[in-house]
Amino acid sequence: METKIETKIGKPAWIFLLLCLLLGILAEEAFFRSEIGISYFVFISAFYSVFLWRYRRYQFSHQRLGYLILCCVWLMSANYFLTNNFLFYGLNILVIPGLVIFHLVLITSPKNFQWNKPAFITLIFIRLIQSVKFNIGFVSLIGKILKQSGHDDKLIVWKKVFLGIAISLPILFVVLNLLISADSQFEQLIGDIPQWFQVINGERIFRLIVILICTFAFFGFMQILYTRRINVMRQPTNENPLKLDGIITITVLVIINLVYLLFILVQFRYFFSGSLSEDFTYAEYARKGFFELLFVTLINLSITVIVVTYVKRAAGFLQRATQIMLTILVLASSVMLTSAYMRLSMYEDAYGFTFTRVLVHSFMIYLVIIFTYTLVKIWVDKLSLFHFYFISSLIYYTAITMIDLDKIVVSENLNRYEFSGKIDVHYLNNLSFTGVLGLIELYEKDQDFPELKTVLLERKQDVLAEDLPWQSYNLKREQLESELRKLDIQ
């Protein structure tokens, strides 16, 4: 694909540059002033408003996938003021900009351009490089315009003025020191001069640099998407030059499946039947094998994808044998995934629920969906694995971001407390605002629980003492603050 960078400055470009400057100011206010809260949602709303104004006459492509990504971006940005999970707070700072870039390149690419091919990733990097080149050309063109608009005689005058200032500085240094020594009032006046320049300091310069970087990043990227056209190279007929031999592949699959079938027989013999060796408790057995089983399941998924993608297509017995072996592999993986799920559940019953354990639970449910689709793909060749994997992964990630897994952790731990009387107060306190709300609920049930009163009293003092700006507004914090004010604790 080839493009030629052209930089033109017209009235729409100047208006758009002004809007990007306002976006740059908003970005600095939203992300560099305080903890991110509602400010992310405000910025995304403003960003897409400017984008839609710039592209008001543009015919977008890939609109169905584009709308899906747009909804996910809005939901993830809204999550910053709905909840405050620490993991997603950090991840979405990177995920949301990546999705925005992907989305804008997607809907401005040619309609016949396939986004699920490696060439699309290349296109994204080309657009980013072009935006940098565009900004360089834009700044150079502004410099040329300013140079052409100036007169040589005026330039000579300004040069002489600056030269005179440079010559006068050492003389002023000597004279001012003498005058300061001669008069105390003059010394006081000169001493106040630095306060006149307090508006110029390192922090303000840094913020100005951030604003300018954001302004030209938005301006160059959106301009290049609007003004550039690409020539899509024809995809070669042989899309997968690497091909695996069918007979070798079947041999490997048969050996692997025999091992897995033996493992499954052991699982059904005592694990699924509910009888364990006396050497292990359920909790110890669960902890011993969970991660190993999950890792093996992911290996099996990778093997299946590689075989489906790269094995030579063959007719008759060889193709059917490959499909049968892959089906056995997927079914064996499903049994191992079920075993891992049960192990984790038993471990939670023994030691309680954490965010990581609940997250892994949700990931295993997601893997069930992936394996189900992969099983269908084995027998229906025309389906696209990458297309489904990308969309399902996007939906899954957005869903776990919005569900508030911390709330599930708190709820399950409170239910476990009802039966066992055990709960980790310090873990819930460090979890999130949702965890502290769970502690308040626990305090209403049992005010004498060890260390609970001390923890809540400290959190009450900390939360009520905070005075955060509008950027950090968060509904969960607002709810917690309201509950802590109502809490009668001394």
Short mmCIF file of C-alpha atoms in Angstrom, two decimals, residues 348 351-355 357-358 406-424 427-428 431 442:
data_model
loop_
_atom_site.label_atom_id
_atom_site.label_comp_id
_atom_site.label_asym_id
_atom_site.label_seq_id
_atom_site.Cartn_x
_atom_site.Cartn_y
_atom_site.Cartn_z
CA GLU A 348 -12.78 -21.19 47.35
CA TYR A 351 -10.10 -20.51 51.73
CA GLY A 352 -12.63 -17.93 50.59
CA PHE A 353 -13.18 -15.85 47.47
CA THR A 354 -10.75 -13.35 45.95
CA PHE A 355 -10.88 -11.14 42.89
CA ARG A 357 -10.26 -16.52 41.73
CA VAL A 358 -13.53 -15.05 40.53
CA ASP A 406 -15.55 -7.03 43.40
CA LYS A 407 -19.25 -7.08 44.25
CA ILE A 408 -19.41 -10.81 43.51
CA VAL A 409 -16.34 -11.37 45.72
CA VAL A 410 -17.91 -9.43 48.61
CA SER A 411 -21.27 -11.17 48.23
CA GLU A 412 -19.75 -14.66 48.16
CA ASN A 413 -17.51 -13.96 51.14
CA LEU A 414 -20.47 -12.65 53.16
CA ASN A 415 -22.46 -15.79 52.26
CA ARG A 416 -19.50 -17.93 53.31
CA TYR A 417 -19.35 -15.99 56.61
CA GLU A 418 -22.97 -16.93 57.34
CA PHE A 419 -22.04 -20.63 57.31
CA SER A 420 -18.45 -20.69 58.56
CA GLY A 421 -18.05 -17.44 60.51
CA LYS A 422 -14.80 -16.79 58.59
CA ILE A 423 -14.02 -13.69 56.54
CA ASP A 424 -10.85 -11.76 55.71
CA TYR A 427 -8.60 -8.28 52.16
CA LEU A 428 -12.01 -6.67 51.70
CA LEU A 431 -10.16 -4.65 47.60
CA LEU A 442 -20.76 -7.08 57.97
#
